[in-house]
PDB file of C-alpha atoms in Angstrom:
ATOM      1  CA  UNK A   1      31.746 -17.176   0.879  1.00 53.00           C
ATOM      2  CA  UNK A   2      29.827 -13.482   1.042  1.00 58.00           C
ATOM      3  CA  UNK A   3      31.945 -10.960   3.370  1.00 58.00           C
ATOM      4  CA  UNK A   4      30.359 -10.563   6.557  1.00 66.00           C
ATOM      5  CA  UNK A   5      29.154  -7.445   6.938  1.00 65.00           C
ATOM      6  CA  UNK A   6      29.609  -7.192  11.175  1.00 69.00           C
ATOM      7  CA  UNK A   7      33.376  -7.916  10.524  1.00 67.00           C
ATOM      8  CA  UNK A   8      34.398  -5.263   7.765  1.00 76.00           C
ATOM      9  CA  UNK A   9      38.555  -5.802   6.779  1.00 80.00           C
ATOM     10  CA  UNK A  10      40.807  -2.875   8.045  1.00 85.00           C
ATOM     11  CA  UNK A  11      44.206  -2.757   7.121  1.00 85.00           C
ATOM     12  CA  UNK A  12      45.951  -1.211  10.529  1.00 91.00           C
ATOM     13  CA  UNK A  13      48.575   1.262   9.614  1.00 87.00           C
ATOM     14  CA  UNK A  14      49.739   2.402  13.244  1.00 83.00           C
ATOM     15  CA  UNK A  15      53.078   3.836  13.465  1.00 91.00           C
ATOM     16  CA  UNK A  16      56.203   1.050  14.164  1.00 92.00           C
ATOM     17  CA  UNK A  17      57.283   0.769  17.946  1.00 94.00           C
ATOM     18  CA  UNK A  18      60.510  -0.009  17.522  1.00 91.00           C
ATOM     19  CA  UNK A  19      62.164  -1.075  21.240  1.00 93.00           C
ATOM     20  CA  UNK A  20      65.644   0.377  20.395  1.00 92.00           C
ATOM     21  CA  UNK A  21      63.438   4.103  20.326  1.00 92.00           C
ATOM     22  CA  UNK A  22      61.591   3.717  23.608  1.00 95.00           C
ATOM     23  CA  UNK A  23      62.073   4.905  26.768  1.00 97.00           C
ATOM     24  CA  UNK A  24      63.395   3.117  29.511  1.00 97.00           C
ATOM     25  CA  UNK A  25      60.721   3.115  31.865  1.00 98.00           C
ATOM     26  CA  UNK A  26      56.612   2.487  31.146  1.00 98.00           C
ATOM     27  CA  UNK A  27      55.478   5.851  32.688  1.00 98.00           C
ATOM     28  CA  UNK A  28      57.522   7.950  29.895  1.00 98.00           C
ATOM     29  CA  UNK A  29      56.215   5.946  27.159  1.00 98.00           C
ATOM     30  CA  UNK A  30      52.086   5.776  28.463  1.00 98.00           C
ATOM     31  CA  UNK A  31      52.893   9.696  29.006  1.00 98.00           C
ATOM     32  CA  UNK A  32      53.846   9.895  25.677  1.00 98.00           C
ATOM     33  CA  UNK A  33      50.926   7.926  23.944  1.00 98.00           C
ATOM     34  CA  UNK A  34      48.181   9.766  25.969  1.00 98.00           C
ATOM     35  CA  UNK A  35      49.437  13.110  25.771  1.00 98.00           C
ATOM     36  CA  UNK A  36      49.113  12.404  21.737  1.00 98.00           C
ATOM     37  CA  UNK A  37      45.700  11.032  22.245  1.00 98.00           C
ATOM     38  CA  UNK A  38      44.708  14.016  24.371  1.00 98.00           C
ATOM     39  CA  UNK A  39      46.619  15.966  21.674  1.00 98.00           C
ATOM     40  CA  UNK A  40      44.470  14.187  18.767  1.00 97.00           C
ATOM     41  CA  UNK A  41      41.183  14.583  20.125  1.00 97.00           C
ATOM     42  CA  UNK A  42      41.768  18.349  20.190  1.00 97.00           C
ATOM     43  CA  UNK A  43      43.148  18.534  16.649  1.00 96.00           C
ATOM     44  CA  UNK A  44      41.087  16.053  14.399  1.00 96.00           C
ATOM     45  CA  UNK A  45      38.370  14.998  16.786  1.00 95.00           C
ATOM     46  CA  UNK A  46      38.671  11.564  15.898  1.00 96.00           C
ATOM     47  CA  UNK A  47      39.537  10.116  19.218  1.00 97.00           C
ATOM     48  CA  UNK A  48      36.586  10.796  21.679  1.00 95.00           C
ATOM     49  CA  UNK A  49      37.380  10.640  25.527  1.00 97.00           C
ATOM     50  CA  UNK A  50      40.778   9.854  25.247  1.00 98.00           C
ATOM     51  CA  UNK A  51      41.436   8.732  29.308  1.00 98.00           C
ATOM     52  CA  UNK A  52      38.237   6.345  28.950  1.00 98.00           C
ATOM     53  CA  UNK A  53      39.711   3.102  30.472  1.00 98.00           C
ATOM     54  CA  UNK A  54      38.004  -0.151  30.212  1.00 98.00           C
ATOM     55  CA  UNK A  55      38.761  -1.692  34.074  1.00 98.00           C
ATOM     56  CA  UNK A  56      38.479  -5.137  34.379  1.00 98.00           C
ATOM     57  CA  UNK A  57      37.854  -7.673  37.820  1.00 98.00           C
ATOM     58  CA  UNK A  58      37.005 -10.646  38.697  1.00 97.00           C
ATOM     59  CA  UNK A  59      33.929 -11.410  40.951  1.00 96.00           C
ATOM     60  CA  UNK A  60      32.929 -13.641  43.682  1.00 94.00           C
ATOM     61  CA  UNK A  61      32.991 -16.677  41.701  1.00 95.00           C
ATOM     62  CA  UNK A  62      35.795 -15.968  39.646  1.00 95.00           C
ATOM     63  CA  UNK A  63      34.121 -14.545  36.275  1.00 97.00           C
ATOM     64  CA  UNK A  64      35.578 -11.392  35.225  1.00 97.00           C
ATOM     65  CA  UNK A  65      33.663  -8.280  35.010  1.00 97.00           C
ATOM     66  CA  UNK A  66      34.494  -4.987  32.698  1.00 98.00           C
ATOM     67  CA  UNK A  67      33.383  -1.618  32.091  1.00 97.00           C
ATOM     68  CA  UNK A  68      34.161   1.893  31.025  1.00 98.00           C
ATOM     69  CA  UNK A  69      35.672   4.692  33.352  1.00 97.00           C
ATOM     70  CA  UNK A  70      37.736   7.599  32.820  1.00 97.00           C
ATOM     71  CA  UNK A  71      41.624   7.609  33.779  1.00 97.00           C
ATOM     72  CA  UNK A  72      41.634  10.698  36.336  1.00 95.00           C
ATOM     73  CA  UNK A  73      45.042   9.936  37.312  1.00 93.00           C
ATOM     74  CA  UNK A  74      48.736   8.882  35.797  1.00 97.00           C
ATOM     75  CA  UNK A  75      51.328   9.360  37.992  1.00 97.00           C
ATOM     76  CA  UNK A  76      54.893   7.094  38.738  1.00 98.00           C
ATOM     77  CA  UNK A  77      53.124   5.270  40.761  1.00 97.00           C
ATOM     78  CA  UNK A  78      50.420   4.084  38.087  1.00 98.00           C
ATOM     79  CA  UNK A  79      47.061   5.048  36.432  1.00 98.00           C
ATOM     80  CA  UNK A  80      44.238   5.722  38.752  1.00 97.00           C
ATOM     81  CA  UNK A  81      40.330   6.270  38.525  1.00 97.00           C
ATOM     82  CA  UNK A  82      37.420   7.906  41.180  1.00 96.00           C
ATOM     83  CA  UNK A  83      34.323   5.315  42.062  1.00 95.00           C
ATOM     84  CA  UNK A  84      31.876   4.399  44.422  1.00 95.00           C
ATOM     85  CA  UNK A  85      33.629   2.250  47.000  1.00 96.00           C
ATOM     86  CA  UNK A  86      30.512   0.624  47.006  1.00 95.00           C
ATOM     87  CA  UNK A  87      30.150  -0.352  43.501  1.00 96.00           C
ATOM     88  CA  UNK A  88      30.613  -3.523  42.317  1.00 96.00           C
ATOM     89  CA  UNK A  89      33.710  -2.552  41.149  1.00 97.00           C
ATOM     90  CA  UNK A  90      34.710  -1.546  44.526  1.00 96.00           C
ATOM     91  CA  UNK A  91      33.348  -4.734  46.480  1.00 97.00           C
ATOM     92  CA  UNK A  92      35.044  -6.814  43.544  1.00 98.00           C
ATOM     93  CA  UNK A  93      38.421  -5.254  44.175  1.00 97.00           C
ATOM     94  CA  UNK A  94      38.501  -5.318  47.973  1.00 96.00           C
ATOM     95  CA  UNK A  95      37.945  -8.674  47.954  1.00 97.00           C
ATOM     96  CA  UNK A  96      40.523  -9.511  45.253  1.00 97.00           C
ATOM     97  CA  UNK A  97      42.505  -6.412  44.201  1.00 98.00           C
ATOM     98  CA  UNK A  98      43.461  -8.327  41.041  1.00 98.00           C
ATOM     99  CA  UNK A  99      42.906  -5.923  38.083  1.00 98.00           C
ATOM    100  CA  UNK A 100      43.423  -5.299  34.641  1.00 98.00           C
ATOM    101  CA  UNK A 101      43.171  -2.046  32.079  1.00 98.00           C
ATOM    102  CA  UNK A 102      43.173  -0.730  28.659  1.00 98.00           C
ATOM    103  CA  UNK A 103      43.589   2.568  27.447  1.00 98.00           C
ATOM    104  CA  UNK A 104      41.941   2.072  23.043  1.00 98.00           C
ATOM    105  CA  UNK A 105      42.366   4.591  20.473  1.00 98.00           C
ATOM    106  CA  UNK A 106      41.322   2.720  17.200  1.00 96.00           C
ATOM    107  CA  UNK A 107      41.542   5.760  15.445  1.00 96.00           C
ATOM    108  CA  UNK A 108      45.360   5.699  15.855  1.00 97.00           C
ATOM    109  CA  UNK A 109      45.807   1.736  15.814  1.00 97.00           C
ATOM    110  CA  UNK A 110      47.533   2.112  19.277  1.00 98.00           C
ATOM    111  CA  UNK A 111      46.374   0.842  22.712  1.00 98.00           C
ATOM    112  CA  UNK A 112      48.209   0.415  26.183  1.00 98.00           C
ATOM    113  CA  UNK A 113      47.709  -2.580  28.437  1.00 98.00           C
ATOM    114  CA  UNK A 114      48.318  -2.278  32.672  1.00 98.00           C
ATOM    115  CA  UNK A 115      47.693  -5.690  34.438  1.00 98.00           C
ATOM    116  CA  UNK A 116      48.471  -6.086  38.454  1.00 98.00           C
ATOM    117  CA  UNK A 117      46.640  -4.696  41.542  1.00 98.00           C
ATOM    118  CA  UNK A 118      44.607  -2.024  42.592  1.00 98.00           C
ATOM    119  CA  UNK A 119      45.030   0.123  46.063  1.00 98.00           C
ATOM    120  CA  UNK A 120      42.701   2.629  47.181  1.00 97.00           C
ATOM    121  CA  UNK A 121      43.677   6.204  46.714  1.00 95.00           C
ATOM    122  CA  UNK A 122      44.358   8.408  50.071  1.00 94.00           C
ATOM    123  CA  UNK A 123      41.185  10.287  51.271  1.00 93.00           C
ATOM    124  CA  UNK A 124      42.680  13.750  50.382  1.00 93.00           C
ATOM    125  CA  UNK A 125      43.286  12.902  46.388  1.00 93.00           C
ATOM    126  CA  UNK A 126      39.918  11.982  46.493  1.00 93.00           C
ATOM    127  CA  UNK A 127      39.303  15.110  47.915  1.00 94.00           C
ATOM    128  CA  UNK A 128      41.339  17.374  45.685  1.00 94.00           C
ATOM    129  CA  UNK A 129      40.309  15.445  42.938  1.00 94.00           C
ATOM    130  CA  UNK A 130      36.274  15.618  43.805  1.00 94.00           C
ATOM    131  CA  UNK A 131      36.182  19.769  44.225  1.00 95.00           C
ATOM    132  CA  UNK A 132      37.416  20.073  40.537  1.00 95.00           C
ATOM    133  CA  UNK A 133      34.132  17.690  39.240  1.00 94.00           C
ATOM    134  CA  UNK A 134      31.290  20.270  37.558  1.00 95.00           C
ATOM    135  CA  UNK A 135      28.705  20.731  40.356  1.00 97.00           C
ATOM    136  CA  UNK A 136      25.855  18.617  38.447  1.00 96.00           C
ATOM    137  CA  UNK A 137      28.467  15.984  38.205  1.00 95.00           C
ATOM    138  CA  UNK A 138      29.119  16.336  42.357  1.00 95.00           C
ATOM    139  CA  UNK A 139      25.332  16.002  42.903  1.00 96.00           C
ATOM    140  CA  UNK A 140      25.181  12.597  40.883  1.00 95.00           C
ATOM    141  CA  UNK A 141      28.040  11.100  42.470  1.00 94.00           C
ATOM    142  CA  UNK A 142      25.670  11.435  45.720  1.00 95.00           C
ATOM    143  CA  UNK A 143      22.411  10.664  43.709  1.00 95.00           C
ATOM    144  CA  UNK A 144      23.709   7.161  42.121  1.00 93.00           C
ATOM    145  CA  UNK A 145      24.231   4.254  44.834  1.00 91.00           C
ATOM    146  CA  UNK A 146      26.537   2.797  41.487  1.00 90.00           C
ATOM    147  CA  UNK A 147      25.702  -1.070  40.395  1.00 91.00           C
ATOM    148  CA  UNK A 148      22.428  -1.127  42.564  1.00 91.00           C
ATOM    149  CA  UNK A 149      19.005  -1.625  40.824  1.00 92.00           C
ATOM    150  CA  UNK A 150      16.779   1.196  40.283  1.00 92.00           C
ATOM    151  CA  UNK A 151      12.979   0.887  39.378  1.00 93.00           C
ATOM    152  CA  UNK A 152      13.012   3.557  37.039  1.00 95.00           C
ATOM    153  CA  UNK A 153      14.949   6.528  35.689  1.00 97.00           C
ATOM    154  CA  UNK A 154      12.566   9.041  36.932  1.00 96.00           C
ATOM    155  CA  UNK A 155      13.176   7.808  40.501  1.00 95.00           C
ATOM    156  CA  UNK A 156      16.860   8.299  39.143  1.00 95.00           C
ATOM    157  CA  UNK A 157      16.254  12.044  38.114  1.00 95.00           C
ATOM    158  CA  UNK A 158      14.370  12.291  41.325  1.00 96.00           C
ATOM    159  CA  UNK A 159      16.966  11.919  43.544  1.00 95.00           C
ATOM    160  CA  UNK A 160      18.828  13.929  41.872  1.00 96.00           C
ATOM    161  CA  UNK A 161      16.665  17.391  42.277  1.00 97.00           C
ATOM    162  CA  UNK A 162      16.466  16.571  45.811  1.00 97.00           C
ATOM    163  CA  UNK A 163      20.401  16.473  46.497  1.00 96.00           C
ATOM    164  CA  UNK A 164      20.338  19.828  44.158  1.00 96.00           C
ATOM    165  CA  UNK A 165      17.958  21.425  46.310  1.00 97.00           C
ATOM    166  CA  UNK A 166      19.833  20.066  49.781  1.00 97.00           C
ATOM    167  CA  UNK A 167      23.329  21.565  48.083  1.00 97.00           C
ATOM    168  CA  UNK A 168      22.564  24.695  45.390  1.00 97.00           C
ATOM    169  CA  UNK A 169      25.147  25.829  42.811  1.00 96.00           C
ATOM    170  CA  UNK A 170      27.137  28.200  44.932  1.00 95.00           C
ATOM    171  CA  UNK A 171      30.106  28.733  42.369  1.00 94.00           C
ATOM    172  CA  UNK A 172      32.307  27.214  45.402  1.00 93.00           C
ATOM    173  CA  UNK A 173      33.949  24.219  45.100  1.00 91.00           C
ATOM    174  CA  UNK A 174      32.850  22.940  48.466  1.00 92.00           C
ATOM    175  CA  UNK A 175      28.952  23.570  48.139  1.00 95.00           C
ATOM    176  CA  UNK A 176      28.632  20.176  47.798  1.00 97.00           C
ATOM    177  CA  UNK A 177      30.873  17.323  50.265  1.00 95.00           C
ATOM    178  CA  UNK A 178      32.183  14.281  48.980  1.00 95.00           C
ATOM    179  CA  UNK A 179      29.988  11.254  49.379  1.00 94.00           C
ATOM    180  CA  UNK A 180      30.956   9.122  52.722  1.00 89.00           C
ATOM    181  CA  UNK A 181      31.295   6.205  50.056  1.00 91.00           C
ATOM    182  CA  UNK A 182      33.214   7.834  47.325  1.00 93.00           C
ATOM    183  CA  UNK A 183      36.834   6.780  46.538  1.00 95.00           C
ATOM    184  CA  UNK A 184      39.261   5.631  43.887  1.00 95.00           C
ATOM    185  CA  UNK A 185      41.848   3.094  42.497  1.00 98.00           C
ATOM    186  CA  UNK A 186      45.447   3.484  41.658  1.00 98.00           C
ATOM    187  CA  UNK A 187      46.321   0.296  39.563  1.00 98.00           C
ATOM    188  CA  UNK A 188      49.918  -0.649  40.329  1.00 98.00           C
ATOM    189  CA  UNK A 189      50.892  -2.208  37.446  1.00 98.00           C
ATOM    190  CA  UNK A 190      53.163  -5.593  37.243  1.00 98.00           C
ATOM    191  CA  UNK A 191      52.781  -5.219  33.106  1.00 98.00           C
ATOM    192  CA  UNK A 192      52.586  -2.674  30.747  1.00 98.00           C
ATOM    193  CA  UNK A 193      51.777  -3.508  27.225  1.00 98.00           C
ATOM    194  CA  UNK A 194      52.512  -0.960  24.236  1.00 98.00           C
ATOM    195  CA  UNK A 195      50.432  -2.074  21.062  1.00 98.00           C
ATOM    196  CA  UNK A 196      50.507  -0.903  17.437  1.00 97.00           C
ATOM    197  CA  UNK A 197      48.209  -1.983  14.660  1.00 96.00           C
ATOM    198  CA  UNK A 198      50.114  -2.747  11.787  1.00 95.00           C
ATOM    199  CA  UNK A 199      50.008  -3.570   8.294  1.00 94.00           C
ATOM    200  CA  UNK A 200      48.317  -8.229   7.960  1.00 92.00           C
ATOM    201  CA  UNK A 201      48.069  -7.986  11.782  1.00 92.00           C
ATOM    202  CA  UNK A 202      51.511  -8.473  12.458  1.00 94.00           C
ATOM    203  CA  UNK A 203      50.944  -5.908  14.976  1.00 96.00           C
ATOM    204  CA  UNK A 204      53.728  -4.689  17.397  1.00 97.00           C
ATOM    205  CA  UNK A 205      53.468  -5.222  20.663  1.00 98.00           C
ATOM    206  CA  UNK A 206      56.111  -4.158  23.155  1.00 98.00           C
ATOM    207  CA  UNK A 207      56.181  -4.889  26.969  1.00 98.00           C
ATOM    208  CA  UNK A 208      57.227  -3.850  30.121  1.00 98.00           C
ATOM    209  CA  UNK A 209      57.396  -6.596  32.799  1.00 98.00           C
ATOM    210  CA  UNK A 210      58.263  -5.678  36.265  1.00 98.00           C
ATOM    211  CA  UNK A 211      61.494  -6.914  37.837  1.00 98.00           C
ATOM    212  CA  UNK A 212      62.027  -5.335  40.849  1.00 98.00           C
ATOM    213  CA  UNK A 213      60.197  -2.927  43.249  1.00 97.00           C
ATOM    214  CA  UNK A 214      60.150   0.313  41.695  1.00 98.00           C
ATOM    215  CA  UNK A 215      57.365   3.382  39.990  1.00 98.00           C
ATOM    216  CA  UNK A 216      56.817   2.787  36.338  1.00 98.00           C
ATOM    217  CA  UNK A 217      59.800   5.766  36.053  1.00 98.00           C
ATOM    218  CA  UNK A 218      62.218   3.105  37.426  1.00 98.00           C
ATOM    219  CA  UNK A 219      64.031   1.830  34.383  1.00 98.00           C
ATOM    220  CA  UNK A 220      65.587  -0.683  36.434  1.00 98.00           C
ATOM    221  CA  UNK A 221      62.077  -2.285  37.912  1.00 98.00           C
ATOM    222  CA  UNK A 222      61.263  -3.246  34.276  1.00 98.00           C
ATOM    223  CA  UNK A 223      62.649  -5.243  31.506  1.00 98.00           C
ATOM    224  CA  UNK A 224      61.137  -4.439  27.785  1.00 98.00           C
ATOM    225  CA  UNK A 225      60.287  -7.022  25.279  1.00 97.00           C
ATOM    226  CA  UNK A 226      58.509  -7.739  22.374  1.00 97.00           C
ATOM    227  CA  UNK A 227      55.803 -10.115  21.895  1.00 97.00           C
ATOM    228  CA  UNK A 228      54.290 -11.746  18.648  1.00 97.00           C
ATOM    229  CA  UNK A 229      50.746 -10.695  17.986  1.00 95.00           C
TER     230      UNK A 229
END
């Protein structure tokens, strides 16, 4: 049989994760790996947008949904990301807060898993969080009612130049307010999943499983094991 051409063969050559060199906890590990992603993309360039987080929930009828957003937060208490609350994203997860992440860096064969549920962030992180976006980016967050049809992109673009008229570029951080709609997501994770590409896919993959209430610094909310690829 002729190689297929749409499924070329890589041989993965991540670095072992061996569990007797891990932390104890999730959060020192996932600091770990994206600090060297953050660390890569700066060096070698090879690892574009290195917080992009694919965030996956389940709809109405039970079908899950998944897209793209950037990881604006990683703290103890989990990972977190900015939306419209209004989104589908945001209607999904208020009525089932279910949700699952991945953080992907193929060009370092490693990737990190969070699965549990989501709570909204407090108004004022939003806040904080919202006066460091550039202003154009500010002014969108208004323009775009996020997941809702559109008849065109000029109508798009149009919105947009009205908002920047309404709010100029004043240098200050609070010429434009946060949207009345705008929010964000800490996921609270019940798993955390380290994974290595290695050498005939017997990839590593090491995880922490929660045990016990606790942040993902807790070593004693989590118990580490490995799973077969």
């Amino acid at each position: 049989m002729a190689p297929d051409p749409l499924a070329p063969r890589i041989s993965y050559t991540g670095d072992a994760v061996d569990i007797g060199g891990l932390a104890d906890n999730p959060y020192a590990v996932a600091s770990a790996w994206i600090d060297a992603a953050v660390a890569r993309a700066a060096e070698r360039g090879d690892v574009p947008e290195p917080t992009a987080m694919a965030v996956a929930t389940v709809d109405a009828v039970g079908l899950p949904d998944v897209r793209t957003v950037l990881m604006r937060f990683l703290t103890p208490e989990g990972p977190g990301f900015v939306t419209n609350l209004d989104s589908a994203k945001g209607r999904q997860l208020a009525a089932n807060p279910g949700v699952a992440a991945t953080l992907t860096w193929p060009a370092m064969f490693r990737a990190i898993r969070f699965r549990g549920r989501a709570v909204e962030l407090p108004d004022e992180l939003v806040r904080d969080y919202f006066v460091t976006r550039p202003w154009g980016s500010r002014i969108s967050a208004w323009a775009s009612e996020q997941s809702a049809p559109i008849a065109s992109r000029s109508a798009l673009e149009a919105r947009s130049s009205e908002l920047a008229a309404r709010w100029p570029d004043t240098g200050s951080p609070d010429d434009v307010p946060v949207p009345t709609r705008w929010g964000g997501y800490r996921i609270v994770p019940e798993e955390v999943e380290f994974w290595a590409g290695r050498p005939d896919r017997l990839h590593d993959r090491i995880v922490y499983a929660r045990v016990a209430e606790g942040s993902l610094a807790d070593a004693a909310a989590w118990a580490i094991s490995r799973r077969q690829p």
